[in-house]
Coordinates of C-alpha atoms in Angstrom, one line a residue:
M1 CA -2.8 1.2 -13.6
A2 CA -1.1 3.9 -14.9
L3 CA 2.4 2.9 -13.2
I4 CA 4.8 4.1 -15.9
L5 CA 3.1 7.2 -16.1
T6 CA 3.7 7.0 -12.1
I7 CA 7.3 6.9 -12.7
I8 CA 7.2 9.4 -15.8
V9 CA 6.0 11.9 -12.9
L10 CA 8.4 11.2 -10.2
N11 CA 10.8 11.5 -12.2
A12 CA 9.7 15.0 -13.7
T13 CA 9.5 16.4 -10.4
H14 CA 12.1 16.2 -6.9
L15 CA 9.2 14.6 -6.8
G16 CA -15.7 6.3 6.9
C17 CA -12.0 5.8 8.0
E18 CA -10.7 4.9 11.5
R19 CA -7.9 8.0 13.2
Q20 CA -5.9 5.5 15.1
T21 CA -3.7 3.9 11.7
D22 CA -3.0 0.2 11.5
S23 CA 0.5 0.4 12.6
Q24 CA -0.7 1.5 16.2
A25 CA -3.1 -1.4 16.6
V26 CA -3.6 -3.1 19.2
I27 CA -1.5 -6.8 19.5
D28 CA -3.1 -9.5 20.4
T29 CA -0.7 -10.7 23.6
E30 CA -1.5 -14.8 22.6
T31 CA -0.9 -14.6 18.7
E32 CA 1.2 -11.8 18.1
Q33 CA -1.0 -10.1 15.3
P34 CA -2.8 -6.9 15.0
V35 CA -6.5 -7.3 16.7
G36 CA -7.5 -5.8 13.3
Q37 CA -6.0 -8.1 11.1
I38 CA -7.6 -11.3 13.3
N39 CA -10.6 -9.5 13.2
M40 CA -10.4 -9.0 9.5
L41 CA -9.3 -12.8 8.9
A42 CA -12.0 -14.3 11.0
Q43 CA -14.7 -11.8 9.0
L44 CA -12.7 -13.2 5.6
A45 CA -13.8 -16.7 6.7
L46 CA -17.4 -16.7 7.0
L47 CA -17.1 -14.8 3.3
P48 CA -18.0 -17.0 0.0
I49 CA -15.6 -18.0 -1.9
E50 CA -17.1 -17.2 -5.6
T51 CA -16.6 -17.7 -9.3
L52 CA -13.3 -15.1 -10.1
S53 CA -12.3 -13.2 -13.3
T54 CA -10.0 -12.0 -14.5
E55 CA -9.2 -8.9 -13.7
E56 CA -10.0 -9.7 -10.1
R57 CA -6.8 -12.2 -10.8
E58 CA -4.8 -10.0 -12.3
G59 CA -5.9 -7.7 -9.9
L60 CA -4.8 -9.4 -6.6
I61 CA -1.3 -10.1 -8.4
L62 CA -0.2 -6.6 -9.1
L63 CA -1.9 -5.3 -5.0
R64 CA 0.3 -8.2 -3.7
E65 CA 3.4 -6.6 -4.9
E66 CA 2.6 -3.1 -5.0
E67 CA 2.0 -3.4 -1.3
K68 CA 5.6 -5.1 -1.1
L69 CA 7.3 -2.6 -3.0
A70 CA 5.5 0.0 -0.2
R71 CA 6.7 -2.2 2.5
D72 CA 10.0 -2.3 0.6
V73 CA 10.8 0.6 0.1
Y74 CA 10.0 2.2 4.1
N75 CA 12.2 -0.1 5.0
Y76 CA 14.9 0.8 2.5
L77 CA 14.3 4.4 3.9
H78 CA 14.2 3.3 7.1
E79 CA 17.8 2.8 7.2
Y80 CA 18.6 6.4 6.3
F81 CA 16.0 8.2 8.2
N82 CA 15.2 6.6 11.6
I83 CA 12.0 8.4 11.8
N84 CA 8.7 6.9 13.4
V85 CA 6.4 6.4 9.9
F86 CA 8.7 4.4 8.6
I87 CA 9.7 2.0 11.4
N88 CA 5.7 1.8 12.2
I89 CA 4.3 1.6 8.6
P90 CA 6.4 -1.2 7.3
K91 CA 4.0 -3.1 9.7
S92 CA 1.2 -2.0 8.6
E93 CA 1.9 -3.3 4.4
Q94 CA 3.2 -6.4 6.1
Q95 CA -0.2 -6.4 7.3
H96 CA -1.8 -5.6 4.0
M97 CA 0.5 -7.9 2.2
D98 CA -0.5 -10.7 4.3
A99 CA -4.1 -10.5 3.7
V100 CA -4.4 -10.2 0.4
K101 CA -2.1 -13.5 0.5
F102 CA -4.9 -14.3 2.1
L103 CA -6.9 -14.2 -1.3
L104 CA -4.5 -15.6 -3.7
D105 CA -4.0 -19.2 -1.4
R106 CA -8.1 -18.7 -0.5
Y107 CA -8.6 -18.7 -5.1
E108 CA -5.0 -21.3 -5.5
I109 CA -3.1 -18.2 -7.4
N110 CA 0.5 -18.0 -7.4
D111 CA 2.3 -15.7 -5.0
P112 CA 4.6 -13.1 -7.2
T113 CA 6.8 -12.3 -4.3
E114 CA 7.4 -15.9 -3.4
G115 CA 11.0 -16.3 -3.6
K116 CA 11.8 -12.6 -4.5
V117 CA 14.2 -10.4 -1.6
E118 CA 13.3 -7.0 -0.9
G119 CA 13.5 -4.5 -3.7
E120 CA 12.8 -7.4 -5.8
F121 CA 9.4 -7.8 -8.5
M122 CA 8.6 -9.8 -10.4
N123 CA 6.4 -6.8 -12.3
K124 CA 9.2 -5.2 -14.2
E125 CA 7.1 -1.7 -14.3
L126 CA 7.0 -2.0 -10.3
Q127 CA 10.7 -2.8 -10.7
E128 CA 11.8 0.4 -12.1
L129 CA 9.2 2.0 -9.8
Y130 CA 10.8 0.6 -6.9
N131 CA 14.8 1.9 -8.4
S132 CA 12.8 5.4 -8.5
L133 CA 11.4 5.9 -5.5
T134 CA 14.6 5.0 -2.9
T135 CA 17.1 6.9 -5.1
K136 CA 14.3 9.7 -4.7
G137 CA 14.0 9.3 -1.5
K138 CA 17.1 8.9 0.2
E139 CA 18.1 12.5 -1.5
S140 CA 16.8 13.8 2.0
V141 CA 14.2 13.3 4.6
I142 CA 11.4 15.7 3.0
E143 CA 12.1 13.4 -0.6
A144 CA 11.9 10.3 1.3
L145 CA 8.5 12.2 2.8
K146 CA 7.0 12.9 0.1
V147 CA 7.5 9.2 -2.1
G148 CA 6.4 7.9 0.9
A149 CA 3.0 10.3 0.2
L150 CA 3.4 9.2 -3.7
I151 CA 3.6 5.6 -2.4
E152 CA 0.2 5.7 -0.5
E153 CA -1.8 7.4 -3.5
V154 CA -0.5 5.1 -6.0
D155 CA -2.5 2.6 -3.6
I156 CA -5.6 4.8 -3.2
R157 CA -5.8 5.3 -6.7
D158 CA -5.3 1.0 -7.8
L159 CA -8.0 0.2 -5.1
Q160 CA -10.2 2.4 -5.8
N161 CA -9.8 1.3 -9.6
E162 CA -10.1 -2.6 -8.8
L163 CA -13.4 -1.6 -6.5
I164 CA -15.1 0.4 -9.2
N165 CA -14.0 -1.5 -12.6
H166 CA -13.5 -4.9 -11.7
V167 CA -14.2 -7.0 -8.6
N168 CA -17.6 -8.0 -8.0
N169 CA -16.3 -10.8 -5.3
Q170 CA -17.7 -10.2 -1.5
D171 CA -14.3 -10.8 -0.5
I172 CA -11.9 -9.1 -2.0
I173 CA -13.7 -5.9 -1.5
F174 CA -13.8 -6.7 2.3
V175 CA -10.2 -6.5 1.6
Y176 CA -10.0 -3.8 -0.6
N177 CA -11.8 -1.5 1.7
N178 CA -10.0 -2.7 4.4
L179 CA -6.2 -1.6 2.3
T180 CA -8.1 1.7 1.2
R181 CA -8.9 2.6 5.0
G182 CA -4.8 1.8 5.4
S183 CA -3.9 3.7 2.9
K184 CA -5.4 7.0 3.2
N185 CA -4.5 6.7 7.2
H186 CA -0.4 6.5 6.1
L187 CA -0.8 9.5 3.4
R188 CA -2.1 11.4 6.7
A189 CA 0.9 10.3 8.6
F190 CA 3.1 11.5 5.8
T191 CA 1.6 14.3 5.1
G192 CA 0.9 15.6 8.2
V193 CA 4.8 14.7 9.4
L194 CA 5.6 17.0 6.2
K195 CA 4.1 19.2 8.0
T196 CA 6.2 19.5 10.9
Y197 CA 8.8 20.4 8.5
G198 CA 6.8 23.7 6.8
I199 CA 6.4 21.5 4.0
E200 CA 2.2 21.7 2.3
Y201 CA 2.1 18.2 0.2
S202 CA 0.2 18.6 -3.2
P203 CA -1.3 15.3 -4.7
I204 CA 0.6 14.1 -8.1
I205 CA -1.8 11.1 -8.6
L206 CA -5.2 11.7 -6.7
E207 CA -7.5 14.7 -8.0
N208 CA -7.2 17.7 -5.1
A209 CA -10.8 17.0 -4.3
F210 CA -10.5 13.4 -3.2
Y211 CA -7.0 14.2 -1.6
N212 CA -8.3 17.0 0.4
E213 CA -11.3 15.1 1.7
I214 CA -8.7 12.4 3.2
I215 CA -7.1 14.5 4.7
N216 CA -9.9 16.7 6.0

């Protein structure tokens, strides 16, 4: 999944979708959960539990930690830059983590994030990536926003890879498609804020045509 390549690229540089972002979802007053999250879990419960392949199992473990990485990096950067994207989007990333955790529990897979504090990962490549991203992101608000955009690129790339090459189970497809929509919204959010600073973001991971399709 080319995470090492992502780290190298980062160190070598200064670095149908709804338009409403996940972080702006309506909250159910009884459960205090976003309505979209409640609906997703309700729909998931209706889908069958199918035979899990090794690739699907490994993908779920990776995606659980990748969503944690996004949440943890954004929470870290919020300590330096008190802007809305670093307040709202981490809440959405927690929803993404919860959705993957639902699948881990459903298929009786040990949670790789259990007992891990923020900024701590079982996957060594993700640990290196977290360290690189937080170091780069705290340099300036521009670099922080670029880090956010890069994280969403990585998430979209890895989710697409799983969906195209590894996933057959209906419930996993359902969750990954929802996560992809969320990550596209987040990418638009970060690049949109960069534009307010006069910065036109150029994709590092995604192909230009695919990136432009997402942004436009």
